[in-house]
């Protein structure tokens, strides 16, 4: 249902843009989000965006990361700027998706690895 892409190796201070496309029978998508899990750590919430475009960010990425979505394409993006080594993690997209207008279920993408290193 969710396919993430765009990860890779980048130097400190660099930028990457992640994408996540929702597919299948979709009537509505509510909140979309990005999480990340660094080696040896728990998965943490990075950022969210509602269907109306309202966003939230973890303090650690505020001012550096930007989430956006294209509702026509069922896609959420994560623009990551001024990347730091501590941003190294597997990034997962997450979304509340409904095949009807009345109920949604929570789905996870497969994860895409972001490595920040010189």
mmCIF file of N, CA and C in Angstrom:
data_model
loop_
_atom_site.group_PDB
_atom_site.id
_atom_site.type_symbol
_atom_site.label_atom_id
_atom_site.label_comp_id
_atom_site.label_asym_id
_atom_site.label_seq_id
_atom_site.Cartn_x
_atom_site.Cartn_y
_atom_site.Cartn_z
ATOM 1 N N UNK A 1 0.816 -1.213 0.000
ATOM 2 C CA UNK A 1 0.000 0.000 0.000
ATOM 3 C C UNK A 1 0.851 1.265 0.000
ATOM 4 N N UNK A 2 2.015 1.215 0.676
ATOM 5 C CA UNK A 2 2.909 2.364 0.729
ATOM 6 C C UNK A 2 4.299 1.959 0.245
ATOM 7 N N UNK A 3 4.829 2.724 -0.694
ATOM 8 C CA UNK A 3 6.149 2.451 -1.263
ATOM 9 C C UNK A 3 7.023 3.686 -1.108
ATOM 10 N N UNK A 4 8.054 3.566 -0.283
ATOM 11 C CA UNK A 4 8.965 4.690 -0.042
ATOM 12 C C UNK A 4 10.195 4.573 -0.924
ATOM 13 N N UNK A 5 10.770 5.722 -1.255
ATOM 14 C CA UNK A 5 11.983 5.754 -2.063
ATOM 15 C C UNK A 5 12.734 7.056 -1.792
ATOM 16 N N UNK A 6 13.979 7.109 -2.269
ATOM 17 C CA UNK A 6 14.749 8.339 -2.191
ATOM 18 C C UNK A 6 15.894 8.344 -1.209
ATOM 19 N N UNK A 7 16.042 7.269 -0.444
ATOM 20 C CA UNK A 7 17.141 7.216 0.505
ATOM 21 C C UNK A 7 18.485 7.060 -0.193
ATOM 22 N N UNK A 8 19.544 7.191 0.595
ATOM 23 C CA UNK A 8 20.871 7.031 0.040
ATOM 24 C C UNK A 8 21.933 7.572 0.964
ATOM 25 N N UNK A 9 23.126 7.686 0.432
ATOM 26 C CA UNK A 9 24.275 8.193 1.178
ATOM 27 C C UNK A 9 24.483 9.666 0.832
ATOM 28 N N UNK A 10 24.618 10.483 1.851
ATOM 29 C CA UNK A 10 24.813 11.919 1.639
ATOM 30 C C UNK A 10 25.810 12.436 2.664
ATOM 31 N N UNK A 11 26.555 13.448 2.281
ATOM 32 C CA UNK A 11 27.522 14.043 3.201
ATOM 33 C C UNK A 11 26.824 14.978 4.188
ATOM 34 N N UNK A 12 27.414 15.176 5.340
ATOM 35 C CA UNK A 12 26.846 16.160 6.291
ATOM 36 C C UNK A 12 26.656 17.510 5.628
ATOM 37 N N UNK A 13 25.501 18.116 5.905
ATOM 38 C CA UNK A 13 25.163 19.377 5.271
ATOM 39 C C UNK A 13 24.410 19.232 3.962
ATOM 40 N N UNK A 14 24.329 18.024 3.466
ATOM 41 C CA UNK A 14 23.656 17.776 2.200
ATOM 42 C C UNK A 14 22.148 17.649 2.342
ATOM 43 N N UNK A 15 21.507 17.338 1.227
ATOM 44 C CA UNK A 15 20.047 17.237 1.178
ATOM 45 C C UNK A 15 19.608 15.954 0.494
ATOM 46 N N UNK A 16 18.445 15.502 0.866
ATOM 47 C CA UNK A 16 17.783 14.375 0.224
ATOM 48 C C UNK A 16 16.284 14.633 0.229
ATOM 49 N N UNK A 17 15.604 14.031 -0.729
ATOM 50 C CA UNK A 17 14.148 14.114 -0.758
ATOM 51 C C UNK A 17 13.582 12.705 -0.824
ATOM 52 N N UNK A 18 12.789 12.361 0.158
ATOM 53 C CA UNK A 18 12.126 11.070 0.190
ATOM 54 C C UNK A 18 10.716 11.204 -0.363
ATOM 55 N N UNK A 19 10.259 10.127 -0.991
ATOM 56 C CA UNK A 19 8.894 10.078 -1.504
ATOM 57 C C UNK A 19 8.228 8.808 -1.010
ATOM 58 N N UNK A 20 6.924 8.861 -0.880
ATOM 59 C CA UNK A 20 6.159 7.679 -0.485
ATOM 60 C C UNK A 20 4.813 7.731 -1.187
ATOM 61 N N UNK A 21 4.555 6.704 -1.987
ATOM 62 C CA UNK A 21 3.332 6.653 -2.774
ATOM 63 C C UNK A 21 2.393 5.597 -2.203
ATOM 64 N N UNK A 22 1.157 5.984 -2.037
ATOM 65 C CA UNK A 22 0.122 5.046 -1.615
ATOM 66 C C UNK A 22 -0.573 4.499 -2.851
ATOM 67 N N UNK A 23 -0.823 3.195 -2.847
ATOM 68 C CA UNK A 23 -1.462 2.575 -4.003
ATOM 69 C C UNK A 23 -2.567 1.644 -3.529
ATOM 70 N N UNK A 24 -3.340 1.188 -4.495
ATOM 71 C CA UNK A 24 -4.465 0.311 -4.169
ATOM 72 C C UNK A 24 -5.772 1.069 -4.250
ATOM 73 N N UNK A 25 -6.790 0.475 -3.652
ATOM 74 C CA UNK A 25 -8.107 1.093 -3.661
ATOM 75 C C UNK A 25 -8.145 2.155 -2.566
ATOM 76 N N UNK A 26 -8.156 3.410 -2.949
ATOM 77 C CA UNK A 26 -8.052 4.510 -1.998
ATOM 78 C C UNK A 26 -9.212 5.475 -2.175
ATOM 79 N N UNK A 27 -9.964 5.652 -1.101
ATOM 80 C CA UNK A 27 -11.035 6.637 -1.106
ATOM 81 C C UNK A 27 -10.633 7.895 -0.344
ATOM 82 N N UNK A 28 -9.784 7.684 0.657
ATOM 83 C CA UNK A 28 -9.330 8.829 1.425
ATOM 84 C C UNK A 28 -8.012 8.488 2.112
ATOM 85 N N UNK A 29 -7.194 9.506 2.321
ATOM 86 C CA UNK A 29 -5.985 9.393 3.112
ATOM 87 C C UNK A 29 -6.000 10.503 4.133
ATOM 88 N N UNK A 30 -5.975 10.152 5.372
ATOM 89 C CA UNK A 30 -5.956 11.159 6.427
ATOM 90 C C UNK A 30 -4.507 11.555 6.704
ATOM 91 N N UNK A 31 -4.078 11.464 7.925
ATOM 92 C CA UNK A 31 -2.726 11.900 8.258
ATOM 93 C C UNK A 31 -1.673 11.001 7.626
ATOM 94 N N UNK A 32 -0.646 11.633 7.076
ATOM 95 C CA UNK A 32 0.531 10.933 6.563
ATOM 96 C C UNK A 32 1.725 11.372 7.402
ATOM 97 N N UNK A 33 2.673 10.476 7.559
ATOM 98 C CA UNK A 33 3.778 10.785 8.463
ATOM 99 C C UNK A 33 5.054 10.084 8.026
ATOM 100 N N UNK A 34 6.158 10.575 8.565
ATOM 101 C CA UNK A 34 7.453 9.916 8.436
ATOM 102 C C UNK A 34 7.976 9.609 9.839
ATOM 103 N N UNK A 35 8.444 8.393 9.995
ATOM 104 C CA UNK A 35 9.127 7.949 11.194
ATOM 105 C C UNK A 35 10.550 7.564 10.798
ATOM 106 N N UNK A 36 11.392 7.402 11.787
ATOM 107 C CA UNK A 36 12.737 6.889 11.513
ATOM 108 C C UNK A 36 13.212 6.030 12.679
ATOM 109 N N UNK A 37 14.095 5.122 12.327
ATOM 110 C CA UNK A 37 14.675 4.243 13.342
ATOM 111 C C UNK A 37 16.164 4.134 13.105
ATOM 112 N N UNK A 38 16.918 4.681 14.027
ATOM 113 C CA UNK A 38 18.376 4.605 13.951
ATOM 114 C C UNK A 38 18.841 3.275 14.541
ATOM 115 N N UNK A 39 20.032 2.840 14.177
ATOM 116 C CA UNK A 39 20.549 1.566 14.706
ATOM 117 C C UNK A 39 20.570 1.551 16.226
ATOM 118 N N UNK A 40 19.982 0.522 16.812
ATOM 119 C CA UNK A 40 19.975 0.370 18.254
ATOM 120 C C UNK A 40 19.001 1.253 18.990
ATOM 121 N N UNK A 41 18.158 1.974 18.247
ATOM 122 C CA UNK A 41 17.207 2.883 18.885
ATOM 123 C C UNK A 41 15.779 2.535 18.494
ATOM 124 N N UNK A 42 14.841 3.090 19.251
ATOM 125 C CA UNK A 42 13.439 2.873 18.939
ATOM 126 C C UNK A 42 13.005 3.757 17.778
ATOM 127 N N UNK A 43 11.970 3.312 17.104
ATOM 128 C CA UNK A 43 11.400 4.118 16.033
ATOM 129 C C UNK A 43 10.809 5.396 16.631
ATOM 130 N N UNK A 44 11.046 6.516 15.954
ATOM 131 C CA UNK A 44 10.542 7.786 16.448
ATOM 132 C C UNK A 44 9.801 8.531 15.346
ATOM 133 N N UNK A 45 8.837 9.326 15.777
ATOM 134 C CA UNK A 45 8.064 10.143 14.855
ATOM 135 C C UNK A 45 8.886 11.360 14.457
ATOM 136 N N UNK A 46 8.960 11.606 13.155
ATOM 137 C CA UNK A 46 9.721 12.738 12.641
ATOM 138 C C UNK A 46 8.801 13.899 12.300
ATOM 139 N N UNK A 47 7.740 13.604 11.535
ATOM 140 C CA UNK A 47 6.881 14.677 11.059
ATOM 141 C C UNK A 47 5.556 14.119 10.575
ATOM 142 N N UNK A 48 4.507 14.936 10.626
ATOM 143 C CA UNK A 48 3.197 14.538 10.142
ATOM 144 C C UNK A 48 2.585 15.653 9.294
ATOM 145 N N UNK A 49 1.645 15.248 8.454
ATOM 146 C CA UNK A 49 0.865 16.227 7.693
ATOM 147 C C UNK A 49 -0.546 15.706 7.556
ATOM 148 N N UNK A 50 -1.519 16.550 7.866
ATOM 149 C CA UNK A 50 -2.915 16.148 7.742
ATOM 150 C C UNK A 50 -3.375 16.313 6.297
ATOM 151 N N UNK A 51 -4.573 15.836 6.024
ATOM 152 C CA UNK A 51 -5.114 15.967 4.675
ATOM 153 C C UNK A 51 -5.300 17.435 4.304
ATOM 154 N N UNK A 52 -5.433 18.280 5.295
ATOM 155 C CA UNK A 52 -5.583 19.712 5.050
ATOM 156 C C UNK A 52 -4.283 20.482 4.996
ATOM 157 N N UNK A 53 -3.174 19.766 5.206
ATOM 158 C CA UNK A 53 -1.870 20.397 5.103
ATOM 159 C C UNK A 53 -1.254 20.876 6.400
ATOM 160 N N UNK A 54 -1.879 20.579 7.515
ATOM 161 C CA UNK A 54 -1.327 20.986 8.803
ATOM 162 C C UNK A 54 -0.166 20.058 9.159
ATOM 163 N N UNK A 55 0.946 20.636 9.603
ATOM 164 C CA UNK A 55 2.161 19.856 9.841
ATOM 165 C C UNK A 55 2.643 19.930 11.284
ATOM 166 N N UNK A 56 3.364 18.893 11.693
ATOM 167 C CA UNK A 56 4.074 18.893 12.970
ATOM 168 C C UNK A 56 5.467 18.338 12.716
ATOM 169 N N UNK A 57 6.412 18.732 13.583
ATOM 170 C CA UNK A 57 7.793 18.281 13.433
ATOM 171 C C UNK A 57 8.398 17.968 14.787
ATOM 172 N N UNK A 58 9.277 16.965 14.801
ATOM 173 C CA UNK A 58 10.089 16.724 15.983
ATOM 174 C C UNK A 58 11.073 17.885 16.134
ATOM 175 N N UNK A 59 11.399 18.200 17.357
ATOM 176 C CA UNK A 59 12.310 19.323 17.601
ATOM 177 C C UNK A 59 13.658 19.121 16.902
ATOM 178 N N UNK A 60 14.078 17.897 16.798
ATOM 179 C CA UNK A 60 15.406 17.610 16.244
ATOM 180 C C UNK A 60 15.515 17.925 14.752
ATOM 181 N N UNK A 61 14.377 18.040 14.062
ATOM 182 C CA UNK A 61 14.420 18.301 12.619
ATOM 183 C C UNK A 61 13.781 19.628 12.248
ATOM 184 N N UNK A 62 13.232 20.319 13.218
ATOM 185 C CA UNK A 62 12.543 21.586 12.959
ATOM 186 C C UNK A 62 13.484 22.577 12.289
ATOM 187 N N UNK A 63 13.033 23.134 11.190
ATOM 188 C CA UNK A 63 13.840 24.096 10.453
ATOM 189 C C UNK A 63 14.742 23.479 9.400
ATOM 190 N N UNK A 64 14.875 22.158 9.431
ATOM 191 C CA UNK A 64 15.731 21.475 8.449
ATOM 192 C C UNK A 64 14.935 20.573 7.517
ATOM 193 N N UNK A 65 13.893 19.961 8.036
ATOM 194 C CA UNK A 65 13.067 19.044 7.254
ATOM 195 C C UNK A 65 11.727 19.710 6.923
ATOM 196 N N UNK A 66 11.153 19.308 5.790
ATOM 197 C CA UNK A 66 9.841 19.803 5.405
ATOM 198 C C UNK A 66 9.024 18.672 4.805
ATOM 199 N N UNK A 67 7.846 18.456 5.353
ATOM 200 C CA UNK A 67 6.939 17.441 4.826
ATOM 201 C C UNK A 67 5.917 18.123 3.927
ATOM 202 N N UNK A 68 5.532 17.438 2.874
ATOM 203 C CA UNK A 68 4.485 17.942 1.993
ATOM 204 C C UNK A 68 3.765 16.755 1.385
ATOM 205 N N UNK A 69 2.620 17.001 0.798
ATOM 206 C CA UNK A 69 1.874 15.914 0.168
ATOM 207 C C UNK A 69 1.180 16.429 -1.073
ATOM 208 N N UNK A 70 1.000 15.506 -2.009
ATOM 209 C CA UNK A 70 0.250 15.773 -3.224
ATOM 210 C C UNK A 70 -0.947 14.838 -3.184
ATOM 211 N N UNK A 71 -2.085 15.363 -2.827
ATOM 212 C CA UNK A 71 -3.269 14.512 -2.664
ATOM 213 C C UNK A 71 -3.711 13.890 -3.984
ATOM 214 N N UNK A 72 -3.491 14.558 -5.077
ATOM 215 C CA UNK A 72 -3.879 14.009 -6.374
ATOM 216 C C UNK A 72 -3.039 12.790 -6.745
ATOM 217 N N UNK A 73 -1.823 12.747 -6.224
ATOM 218 C CA UNK A 73 -0.917 11.637 -6.523
ATOM 219 C C UNK A 73 -0.795 10.659 -5.365
ATOM 220 N N UNK A 74 -1.540 10.898 -4.292
ATOM 221 C CA UNK A 74 -1.476 10.020 -3.105
ATOM 222 C C UNK A 74 -0.044 9.857 -2.621
ATOM 223 N N UNK A 75 0.688 10.944 -2.609
ATOM 224 C CA UNK A 75 2.106 10.908 -2.316
ATOM 225 C C UNK A 75 2.470 11.891 -1.209
ATOM 226 N N UNK A 76 3.369 11.464 -0.349
ATOM 227 C CA UNK A 76 3.921 12.342 0.672
ATOM 228 C C UNK A 76 5.425 12.436 0.455
ATOM 229 N N UNK A 77 5.969 13.609 0.699
ATOM 230 C CA UNK A 77 7.388 13.868 0.488
ATOM 231 C C UNK A 77 8.038 14.310 1.798
ATOM 232 N N UNK A 78 9.336 14.076 1.890
ATOM 233 C CA UNK A 78 10.107 14.608 3.001
ATOM 234 C C UNK A 78 11.380 15.215 2.429
ATOM 235 N N UNK A 79 11.442 16.536 2.449
ATOM 236 C CA UNK A 79 12.642 17.246 2.027
ATOM 237 C C UNK A 79 13.536 17.418 3.246
ATOM 238 N N UNK A 80 14.736 16.881 3.162
ATOM 239 C CA UNK A 80 15.671 16.926 4.285
ATOM 240 C C UNK A 80 16.885 17.744 3.889
ATOM 241 N N UNK A 81 17.101 18.840 4.583
ATOM 242 C CA UNK A 81 18.227 19.740 4.321
ATOM 243 C C UNK A 81 19.165 19.779 5.515
ATOM 244 N N UNK A 82 20.382 20.231 5.260
ATOM 245 C CA UNK A 82 21.384 20.356 6.318
ATOM 246 C C UNK A 82 21.447 19.070 7.158
ATOM 247 N N UNK A 83 21.579 17.967 6.470
ATOM 248 C CA UNK A 83 21.575 16.674 7.151
ATOM 249 C C UNK A 83 22.786 16.508 8.057
ATOM 250 N N UNK A 84 22.549 15.814 9.162
ATOM 251 C CA UNK A 84 23.583 15.567 10.152
ATOM 252 C C UNK A 84 23.787 14.067 10.316
ATOM 253 N N UNK A 85 24.948 13.648 10.804
ATOM 254 C CA UNK A 85 25.169 12.206 11.005
ATOM 255 C C UNK A 85 24.094 11.560 11.883
ATOM 256 N N UNK A 86 23.571 12.309 12.840
ATOM 257 C CA UNK A 86 22.534 11.752 13.710
ATOM 258 C C UNK A 86 21.190 11.574 13.011
ATOM 259 N N UNK A 87 21.070 12.034 11.772
ATOM 260 C CA UNK A 87 19.866 11.773 10.982
ATOM 261 C C UNK A 87 19.914 10.403 10.304
ATOM 262 N N UNK A 88 21.042 9.735 10.409
ATOM 263 C CA UNK A 88 21.179 8.408 9.817
ATOM 264 C C UNK A 88 20.180 7.444 10.435
ATOM 265 N N UNK A 89 19.365 6.832 9.582
ATOM 266 C CA UNK A 89 18.307 5.946 10.061
ATOM 267 C C UNK A 89 17.586 5.342 8.864
ATOM 268 N N UNK A 90 16.766 4.353 9.156
ATOM 269 C CA UNK A 90 15.793 3.891 8.172
ATOM 270 C C UNK A 90 14.536 4.740 8.353
ATOM 271 N N UNK A 91 14.094 5.332 7.278
ATOM 272 C CA UNK A 91 12.921 6.209 7.313
ATOM 273 C C UNK A 91 11.703 5.451 6.783
ATOM 274 N N UNK A 92 10.632 5.512 7.543
ATOM 275 C CA UNK A 92 9.395 4.823 7.189
ATOM 276 C C UNK A 92 8.270 5.840 6.995
ATOM 277 N N UNK A 93 7.505 5.636 5.942
ATOM 278 C CA UNK A 93 6.293 6.437 5.808
ATOM 279 C C UNK A 93 5.134 5.678 6.443
ATOM 280 N N UNK A 94 4.159 6.445 6.841
ATOM 281 C CA UNK A 94 3.005 5.900 7.548
ATOM 282 C C UNK A 94 1.793 6.718 7.145
ATOM 283 N N UNK A 95 0.650 6.045 7.005
ATOM 284 C CA UNK A 95 -0.539 6.787 6.597
ATOM 285 C C UNK A 95 -1.802 6.067 7.035
ATOM 286 N N UNK A 96 -2.822 6.857 7.272
ATOM 287 C CA UNK A 96 -4.162 6.339 7.551
ATOM 288 C C UNK A 96 -4.943 6.368 6.243
ATOM 289 N N UNK A 97 -5.228 5.182 5.724
ATOM 290 C CA UNK A 97 -5.821 5.056 4.394
ATOM 291 C C UNK A 97 -7.140 4.317 4.491
ATOM 292 N N UNK A 98 -8.124 4.816 3.755
ATOM 293 C CA UNK A 98 -9.410 4.145 3.716
ATOM 294 C C UNK A 98 -9.799 3.778 2.297
ATOM 295 N N UNK A 99 -10.290 2.560 2.114
ATOM 296 C CA UNK A 99 -10.811 2.160 0.805
ATOM 297 C C UNK A 99 -12.248 2.636 0.638
ATOM 298 N N UNK A 100 -12.849 3.084 1.737
ATOM 299 C CA UNK A 100 -14.145 3.754 1.691
ATOM 300 C C UNK A 100 -14.001 5.073 2.455
ATOM 301 N N UNK A 101 -15.034 5.860 2.441
ATOM 302 C CA UNK A 101 -14.977 7.160 3.122
ATOM 303 C C UNK A 101 -15.238 7.047 4.621
ATOM 304 N N UNK A 102 -15.550 5.832 5.102
ATOM 305 C CA UNK A 102 -16.074 5.715 6.458
ATOM 306 C C UNK A 102 -15.085 5.185 7.476
ATOM 307 N N UNK A 103 -14.061 4.530 7.023
ATOM 308 C CA UNK A 103 -13.101 3.967 7.963
ATOM 309 C C UNK A 103 -11.716 3.945 7.329
ATOM 310 N N UNK A 104 -10.698 4.174 8.164
ATOM 311 C CA UNK A 104 -9.322 4.108 7.661
ATOM 312 C C UNK A 104 -8.525 3.123 8.482
ATOM 313 N N UNK A 105 -7.471 2.616 7.887
ATOM 314 C CA UNK A 105 -6.539 1.730 8.557
ATOM 315 C C UNK A 105 -5.145 2.322 8.441
ATOM 316 N N UNK A 106 -4.310 1.986 9.401
ATOM 317 C CA UNK A 106 -2.956 2.516 9.429
ATOM 318 C C UNK A 106 -1.997 1.582 8.705
ATOM 319 N N UNK A 107 -1.203 2.153 7.819
ATOM 320 C CA UNK A 107 -0.266 1.366 7.014
ATOM 321 C C UNK A 107 1.153 1.921 7.150
ATOM 322 N N UNK A 108 2.115 0.990 6.976
ATOM 323 C CA UNK A 108 3.528 1.349 6.986
ATOM 324 C C UNK A 108 4.151 1.051 5.639
ATOM 325 N N UNK A 109 5.069 1.912 5.224
ATOM 326 C CA UNK A 109 5.898 1.613 4.076
ATOM 327 C C UNK A 109 7.039 0.705 4.478
ATOM 328 N N UNK A 110 7.850 0.306 3.511
ATOM 329 C CA UNK A 110 8.887 -0.693 3.769
ATOM 330 C C UNK A 110 10.176 -0.096 4.326
ATOM 331 N N UNK A 111 10.311 1.222 4.320
ATOM 332 C CA UNK A 111 11.514 1.852 4.846
ATOM 333 C C UNK A 111 12.547 2.117 3.770
ATOM 334 N N UNK A 112 13.226 3.232 3.932
ATOM 335 C CA UNK A 112 14.320 3.570 3.019
ATOM 336 C C UNK A 112 15.471 4.109 3.862
ATOM 337 N N UNK A 113 16.671 3.638 3.591
ATOM 338 C CA UNK A 113 17.828 3.941 4.428
ATOM 339 C C UNK A 113 18.457 5.271 4.021
ATOM 340 N N UNK A 114 18.655 6.118 4.998
ATOM 341 C CA UNK A 114 19.375 7.373 4.822
ATOM 342 C C UNK A 114 20.641 7.315 5.658
ATOM 343 N N UNK A 115 21.770 7.483 5.004
ATOM 344 C CA UNK A 115 23.055 7.470 5.695
ATOM 345 C C UNK A 115 23.746 8.809 5.477
ATOM 346 N N UNK A 116 24.070 9.468 6.570
ATOM 347 C CA UNK A 116 24.752 10.765 6.505
ATOM 348 C C UNK A 116 26.165 10.566 7.026
ATOM 349 N N UNK A 117 27.118 10.651 6.116
ATOM 350 C CA UNK A 117 28.500 10.371 6.485
ATOM 351 C C UNK A 117 29.442 11.001 5.480
ATOM 352 N N UNK A 118 30.607 11.402 5.959
ATOM 353 C CA UNK A 118 31.633 11.941 5.065
ATOM 354 C C UNK A 118 32.589 10.848 4.636
#
